[in-house]
PDB file of N, CA and C in Angstrom:
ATOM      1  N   UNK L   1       0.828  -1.191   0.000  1.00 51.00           N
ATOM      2  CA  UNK L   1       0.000   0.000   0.000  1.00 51.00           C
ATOM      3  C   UNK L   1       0.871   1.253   0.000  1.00 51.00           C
ATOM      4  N   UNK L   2       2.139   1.126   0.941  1.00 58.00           N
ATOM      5  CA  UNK L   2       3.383   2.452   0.865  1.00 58.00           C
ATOM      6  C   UNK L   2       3.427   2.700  -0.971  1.00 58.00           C
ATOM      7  N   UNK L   3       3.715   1.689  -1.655  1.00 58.00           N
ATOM      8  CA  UNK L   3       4.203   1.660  -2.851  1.00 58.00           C
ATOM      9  C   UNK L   3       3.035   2.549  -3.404  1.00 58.00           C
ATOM     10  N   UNK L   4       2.016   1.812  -3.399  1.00 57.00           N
ATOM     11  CA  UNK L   4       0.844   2.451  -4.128  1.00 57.00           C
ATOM     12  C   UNK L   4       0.673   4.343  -4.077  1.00 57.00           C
ATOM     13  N   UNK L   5       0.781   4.443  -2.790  1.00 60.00           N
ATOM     14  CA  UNK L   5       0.992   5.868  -2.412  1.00 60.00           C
ATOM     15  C   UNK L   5       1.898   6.980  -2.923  1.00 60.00           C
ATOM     16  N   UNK L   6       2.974   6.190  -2.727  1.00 64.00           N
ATOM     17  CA  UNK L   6       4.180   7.172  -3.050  1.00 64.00           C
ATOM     18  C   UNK L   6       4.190   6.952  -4.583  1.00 64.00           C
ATOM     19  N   UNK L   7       3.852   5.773  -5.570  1.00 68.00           N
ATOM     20  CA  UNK L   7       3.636   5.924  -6.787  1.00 68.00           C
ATOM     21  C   UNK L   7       2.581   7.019  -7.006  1.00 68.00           C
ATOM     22  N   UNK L   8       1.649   7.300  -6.540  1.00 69.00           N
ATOM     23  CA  UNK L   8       0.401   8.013  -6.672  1.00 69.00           C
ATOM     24  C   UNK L   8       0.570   9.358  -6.664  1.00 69.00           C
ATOM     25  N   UNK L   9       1.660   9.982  -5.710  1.00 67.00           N
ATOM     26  CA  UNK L   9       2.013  11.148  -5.650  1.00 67.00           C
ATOM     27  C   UNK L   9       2.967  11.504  -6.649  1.00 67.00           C
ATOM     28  N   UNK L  10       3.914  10.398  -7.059  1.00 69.00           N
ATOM     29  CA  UNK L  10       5.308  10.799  -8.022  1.00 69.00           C
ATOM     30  C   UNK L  10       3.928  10.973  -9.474  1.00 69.00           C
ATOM     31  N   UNK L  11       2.970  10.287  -9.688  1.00 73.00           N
ATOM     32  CA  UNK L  11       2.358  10.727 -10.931  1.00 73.00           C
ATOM     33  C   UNK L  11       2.150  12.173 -11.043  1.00 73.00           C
ATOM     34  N   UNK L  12       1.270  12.379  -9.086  1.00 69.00           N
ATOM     35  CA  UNK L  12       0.789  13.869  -9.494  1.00 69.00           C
ATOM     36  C   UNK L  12       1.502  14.402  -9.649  1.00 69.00           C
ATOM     37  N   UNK L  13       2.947  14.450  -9.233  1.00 70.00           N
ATOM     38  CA  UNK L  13       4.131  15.297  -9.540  1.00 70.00           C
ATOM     39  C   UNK L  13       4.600  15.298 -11.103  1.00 70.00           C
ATOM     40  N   UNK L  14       4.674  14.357 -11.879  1.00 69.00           N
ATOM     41  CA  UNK L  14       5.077  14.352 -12.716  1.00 69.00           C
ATOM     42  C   UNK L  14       3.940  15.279 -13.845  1.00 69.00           C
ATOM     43  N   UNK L  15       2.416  14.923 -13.707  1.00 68.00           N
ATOM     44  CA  UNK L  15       1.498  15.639 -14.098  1.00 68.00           C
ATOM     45  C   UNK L  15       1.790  17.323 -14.216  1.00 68.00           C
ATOM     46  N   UNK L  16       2.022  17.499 -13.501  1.00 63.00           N
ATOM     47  CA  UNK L  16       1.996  18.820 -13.091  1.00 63.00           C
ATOM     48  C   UNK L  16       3.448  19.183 -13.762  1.00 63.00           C
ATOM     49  N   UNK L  17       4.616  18.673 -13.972  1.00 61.00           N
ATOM     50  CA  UNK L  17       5.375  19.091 -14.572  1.00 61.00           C
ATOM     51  C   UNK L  17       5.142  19.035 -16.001  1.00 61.00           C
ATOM     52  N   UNK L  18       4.729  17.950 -16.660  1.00 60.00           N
ATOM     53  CA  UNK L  18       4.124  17.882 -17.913  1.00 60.00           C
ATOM     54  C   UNK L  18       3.173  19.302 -18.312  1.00 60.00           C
ATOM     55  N   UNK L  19       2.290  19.312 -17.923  1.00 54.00           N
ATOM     56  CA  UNK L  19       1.153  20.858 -17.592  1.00 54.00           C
ATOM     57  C   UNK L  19       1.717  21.889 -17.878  1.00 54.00           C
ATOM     58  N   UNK L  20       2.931  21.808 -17.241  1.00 52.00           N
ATOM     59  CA  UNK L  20       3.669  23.251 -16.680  1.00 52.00           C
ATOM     60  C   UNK L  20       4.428  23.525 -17.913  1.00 52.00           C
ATOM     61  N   UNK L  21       5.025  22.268 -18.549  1.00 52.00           N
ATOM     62  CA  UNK L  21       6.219  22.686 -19.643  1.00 52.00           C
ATOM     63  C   UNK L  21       4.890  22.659 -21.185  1.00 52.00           C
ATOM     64  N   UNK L  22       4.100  21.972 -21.295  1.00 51.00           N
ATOM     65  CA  UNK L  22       3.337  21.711 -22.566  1.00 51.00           C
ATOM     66  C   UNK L  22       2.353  23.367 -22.194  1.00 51.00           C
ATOM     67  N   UNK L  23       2.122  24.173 -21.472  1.00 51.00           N
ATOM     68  CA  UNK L  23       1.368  25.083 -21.665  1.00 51.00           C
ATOM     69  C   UNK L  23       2.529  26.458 -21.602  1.00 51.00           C
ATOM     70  N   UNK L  24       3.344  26.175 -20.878  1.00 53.00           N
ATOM     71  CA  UNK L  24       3.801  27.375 -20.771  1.00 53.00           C
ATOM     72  C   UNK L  24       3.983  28.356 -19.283  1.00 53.00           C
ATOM     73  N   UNK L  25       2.550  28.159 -19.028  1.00 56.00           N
ATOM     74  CA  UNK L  25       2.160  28.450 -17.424  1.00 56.00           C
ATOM     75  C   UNK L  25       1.670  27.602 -16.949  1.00 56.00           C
ATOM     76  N   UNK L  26       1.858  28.156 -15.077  1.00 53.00           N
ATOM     77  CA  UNK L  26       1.929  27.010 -14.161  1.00 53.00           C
ATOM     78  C   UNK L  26       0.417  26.900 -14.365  1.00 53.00           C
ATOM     79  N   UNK L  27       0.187  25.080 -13.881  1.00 67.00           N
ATOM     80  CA  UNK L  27      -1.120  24.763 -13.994  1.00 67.00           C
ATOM     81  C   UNK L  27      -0.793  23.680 -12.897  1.00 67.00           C
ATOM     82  N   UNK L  28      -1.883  22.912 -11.937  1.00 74.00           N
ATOM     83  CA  UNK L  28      -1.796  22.012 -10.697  1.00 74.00           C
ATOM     84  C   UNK L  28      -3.075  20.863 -11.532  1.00 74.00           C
ATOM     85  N   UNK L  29      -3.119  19.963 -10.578  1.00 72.00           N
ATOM     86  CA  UNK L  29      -3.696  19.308 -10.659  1.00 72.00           C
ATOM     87  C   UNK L  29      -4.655  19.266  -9.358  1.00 72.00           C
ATOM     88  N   UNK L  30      -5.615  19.527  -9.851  1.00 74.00           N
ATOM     89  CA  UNK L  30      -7.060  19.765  -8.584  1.00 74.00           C
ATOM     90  C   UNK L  30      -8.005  18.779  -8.719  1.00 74.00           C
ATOM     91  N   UNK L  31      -8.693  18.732  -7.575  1.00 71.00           N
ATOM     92  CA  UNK L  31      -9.744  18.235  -7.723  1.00 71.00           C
ATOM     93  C   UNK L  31     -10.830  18.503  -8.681  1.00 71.00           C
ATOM     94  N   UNK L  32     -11.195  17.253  -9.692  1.00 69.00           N
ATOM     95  CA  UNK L  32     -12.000  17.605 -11.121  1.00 69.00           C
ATOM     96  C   UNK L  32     -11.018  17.362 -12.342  1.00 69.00           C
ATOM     97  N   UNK L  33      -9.911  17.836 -12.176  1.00 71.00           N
ATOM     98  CA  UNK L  33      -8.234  17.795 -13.267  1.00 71.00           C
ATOM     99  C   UNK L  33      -8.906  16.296 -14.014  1.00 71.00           C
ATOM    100  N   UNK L  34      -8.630  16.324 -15.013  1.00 69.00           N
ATOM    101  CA  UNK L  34      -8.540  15.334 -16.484  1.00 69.00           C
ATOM    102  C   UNK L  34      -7.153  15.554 -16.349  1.00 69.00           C
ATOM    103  N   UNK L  35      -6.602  14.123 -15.974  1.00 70.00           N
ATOM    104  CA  UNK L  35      -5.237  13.724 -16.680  1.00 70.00           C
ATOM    105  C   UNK L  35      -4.974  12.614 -17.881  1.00 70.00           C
ATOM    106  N   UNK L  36      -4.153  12.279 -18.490  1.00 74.00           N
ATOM    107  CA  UNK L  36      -4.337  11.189 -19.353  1.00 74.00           C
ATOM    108  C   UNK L  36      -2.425  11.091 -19.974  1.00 74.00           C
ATOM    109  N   UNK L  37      -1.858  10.290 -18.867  1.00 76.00           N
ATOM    110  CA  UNK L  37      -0.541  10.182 -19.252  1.00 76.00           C
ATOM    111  C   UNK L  37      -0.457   8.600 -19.960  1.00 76.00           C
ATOM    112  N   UNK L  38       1.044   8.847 -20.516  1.00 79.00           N
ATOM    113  CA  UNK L  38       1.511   7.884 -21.481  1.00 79.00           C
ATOM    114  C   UNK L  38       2.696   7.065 -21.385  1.00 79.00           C
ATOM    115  N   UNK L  39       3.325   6.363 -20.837  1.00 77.00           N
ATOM    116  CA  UNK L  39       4.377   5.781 -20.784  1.00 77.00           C
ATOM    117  C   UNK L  39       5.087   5.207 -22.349  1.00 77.00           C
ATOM    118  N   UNK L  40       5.892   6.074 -23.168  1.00 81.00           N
ATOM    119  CA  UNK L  40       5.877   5.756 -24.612  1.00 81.00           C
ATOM    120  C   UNK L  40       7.059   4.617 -24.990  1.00 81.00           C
ATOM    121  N   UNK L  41       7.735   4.348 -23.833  1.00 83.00           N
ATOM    122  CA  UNK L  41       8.658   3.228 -23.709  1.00 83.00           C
ATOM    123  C   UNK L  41       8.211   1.929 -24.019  1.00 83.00           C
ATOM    124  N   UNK L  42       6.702   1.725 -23.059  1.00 78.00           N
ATOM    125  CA  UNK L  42       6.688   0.945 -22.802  1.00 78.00           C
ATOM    126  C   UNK L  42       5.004   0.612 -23.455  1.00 78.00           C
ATOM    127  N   UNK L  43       4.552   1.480 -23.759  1.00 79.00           N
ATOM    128  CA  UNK L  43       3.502   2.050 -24.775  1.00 79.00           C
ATOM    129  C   UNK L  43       2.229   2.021 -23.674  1.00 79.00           C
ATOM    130  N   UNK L  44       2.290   2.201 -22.224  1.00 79.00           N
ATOM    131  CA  UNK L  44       1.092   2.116 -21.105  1.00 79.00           C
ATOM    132  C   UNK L  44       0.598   2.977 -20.994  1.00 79.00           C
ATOM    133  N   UNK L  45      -0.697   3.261 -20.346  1.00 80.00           N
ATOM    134  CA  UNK L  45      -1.472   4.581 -20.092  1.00 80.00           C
ATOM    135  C   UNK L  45      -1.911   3.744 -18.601  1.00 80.00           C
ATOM    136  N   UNK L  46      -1.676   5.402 -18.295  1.00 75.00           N
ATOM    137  CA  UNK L  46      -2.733   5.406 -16.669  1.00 75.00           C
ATOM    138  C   UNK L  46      -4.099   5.407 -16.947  1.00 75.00           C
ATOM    139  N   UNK L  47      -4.746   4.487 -16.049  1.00 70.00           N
ATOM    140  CA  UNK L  47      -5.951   4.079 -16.232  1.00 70.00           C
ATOM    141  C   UNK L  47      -6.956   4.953 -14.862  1.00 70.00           C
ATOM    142  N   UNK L  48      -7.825   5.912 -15.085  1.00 68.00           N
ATOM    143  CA  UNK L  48      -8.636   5.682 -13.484  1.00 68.00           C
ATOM    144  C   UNK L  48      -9.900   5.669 -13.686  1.00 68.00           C
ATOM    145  N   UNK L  49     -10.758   5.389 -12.545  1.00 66.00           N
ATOM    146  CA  UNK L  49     -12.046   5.554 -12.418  1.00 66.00           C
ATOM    147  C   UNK L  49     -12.611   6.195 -11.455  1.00 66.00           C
ATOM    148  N   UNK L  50     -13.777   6.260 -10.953  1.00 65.00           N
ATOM    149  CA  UNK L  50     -14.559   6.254  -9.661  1.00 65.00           C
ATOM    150  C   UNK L  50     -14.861   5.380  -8.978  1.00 65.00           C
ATOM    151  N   UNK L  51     -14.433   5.600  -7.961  1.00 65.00           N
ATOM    152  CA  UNK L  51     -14.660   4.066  -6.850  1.00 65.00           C
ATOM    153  C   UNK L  51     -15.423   4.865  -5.450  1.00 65.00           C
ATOM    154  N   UNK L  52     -16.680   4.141  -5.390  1.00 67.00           N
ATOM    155  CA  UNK L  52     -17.720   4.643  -4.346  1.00 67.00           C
ATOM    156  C   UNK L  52     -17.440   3.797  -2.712  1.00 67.00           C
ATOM    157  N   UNK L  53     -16.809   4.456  -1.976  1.00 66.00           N
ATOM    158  CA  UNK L  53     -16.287   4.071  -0.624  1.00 66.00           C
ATOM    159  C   UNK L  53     -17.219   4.363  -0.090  1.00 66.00           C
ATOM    160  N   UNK L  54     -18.308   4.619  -0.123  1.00 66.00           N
ATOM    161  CA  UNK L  54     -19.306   4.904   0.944  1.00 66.00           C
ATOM    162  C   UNK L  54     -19.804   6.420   1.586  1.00 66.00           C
ATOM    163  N   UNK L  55     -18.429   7.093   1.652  1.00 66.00           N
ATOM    164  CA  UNK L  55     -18.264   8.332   2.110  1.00 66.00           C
ATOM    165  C   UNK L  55     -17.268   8.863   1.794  1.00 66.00           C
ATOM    166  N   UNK L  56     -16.566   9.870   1.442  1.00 64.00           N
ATOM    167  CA  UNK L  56     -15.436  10.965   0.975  1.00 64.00           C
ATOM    168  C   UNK L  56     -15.684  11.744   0.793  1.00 64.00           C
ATOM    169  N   UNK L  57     -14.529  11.985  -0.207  1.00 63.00           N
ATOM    170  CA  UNK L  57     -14.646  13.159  -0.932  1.00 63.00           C
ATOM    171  C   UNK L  57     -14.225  12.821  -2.774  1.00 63.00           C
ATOM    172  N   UNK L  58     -15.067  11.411  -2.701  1.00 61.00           N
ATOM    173  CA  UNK L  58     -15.121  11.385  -4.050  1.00 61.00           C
ATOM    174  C   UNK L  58     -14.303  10.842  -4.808  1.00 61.00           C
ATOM    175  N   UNK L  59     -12.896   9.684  -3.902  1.00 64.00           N
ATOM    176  CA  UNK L  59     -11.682   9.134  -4.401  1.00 64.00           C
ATOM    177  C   UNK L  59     -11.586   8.889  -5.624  1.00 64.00           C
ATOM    178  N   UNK L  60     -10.586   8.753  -6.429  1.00 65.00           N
ATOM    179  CA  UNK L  60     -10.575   8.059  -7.371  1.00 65.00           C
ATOM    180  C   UNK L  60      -9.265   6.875  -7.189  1.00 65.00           C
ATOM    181  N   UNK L  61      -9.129   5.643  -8.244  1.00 67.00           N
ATOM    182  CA  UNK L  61      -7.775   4.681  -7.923  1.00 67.00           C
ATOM    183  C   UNK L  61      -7.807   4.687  -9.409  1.00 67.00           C
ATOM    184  N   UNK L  62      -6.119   4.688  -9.052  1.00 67.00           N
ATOM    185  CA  UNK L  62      -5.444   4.766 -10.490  1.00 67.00           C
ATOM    186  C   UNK L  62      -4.607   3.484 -11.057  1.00 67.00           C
ATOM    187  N   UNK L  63      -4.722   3.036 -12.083  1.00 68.00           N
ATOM    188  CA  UNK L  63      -3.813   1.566 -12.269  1.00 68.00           C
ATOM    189  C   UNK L  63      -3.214   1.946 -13.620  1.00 68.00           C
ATOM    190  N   UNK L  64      -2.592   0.545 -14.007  1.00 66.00           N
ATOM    191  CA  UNK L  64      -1.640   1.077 -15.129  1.00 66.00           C
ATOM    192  C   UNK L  64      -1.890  -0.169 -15.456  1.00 66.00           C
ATOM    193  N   UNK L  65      -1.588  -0.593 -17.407  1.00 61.00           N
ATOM    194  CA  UNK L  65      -1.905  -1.557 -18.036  1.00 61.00           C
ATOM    195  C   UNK L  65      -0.399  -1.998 -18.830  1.00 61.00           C
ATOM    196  N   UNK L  66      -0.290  -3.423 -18.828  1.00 60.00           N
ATOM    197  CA  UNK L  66       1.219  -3.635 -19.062  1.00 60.00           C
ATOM    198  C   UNK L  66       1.256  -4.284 -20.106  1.00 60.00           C
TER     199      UNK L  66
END
């Protein structure tokens, strides 16, 4: 689950650098944000959905296809 996490954050980080250099100006990733990255090495995309926990704030889980 550590793994899952700290993978989860290095995306949003990486997101946000992508954003930042393809527009020009700074842009974040918020709650609502459409992302849609590409791993072109290895030809994968991040996958997410909505997953209904009962109560939040609306999580989403992110996976990757190999």
């Amino acid at each position: 689950m550590k793994v899952l996490k700290e993978t989860s954050v290095l995306i949003l980080i990486l997101a946000n650098l992508c954003l930042t250099k393809a527009s020009g100006k700074a842009k974040f990733v918020t709650c609502g944000s459409v992302v849609k990255l590409v791993n072109v090495d290895y030809k994968t995309r991040l996958h997410s959905h909505d997953v209904k926990y009962g109560s939040g704030s609306g999580q989403q889980v992110s996976t990757f296809f190999y």
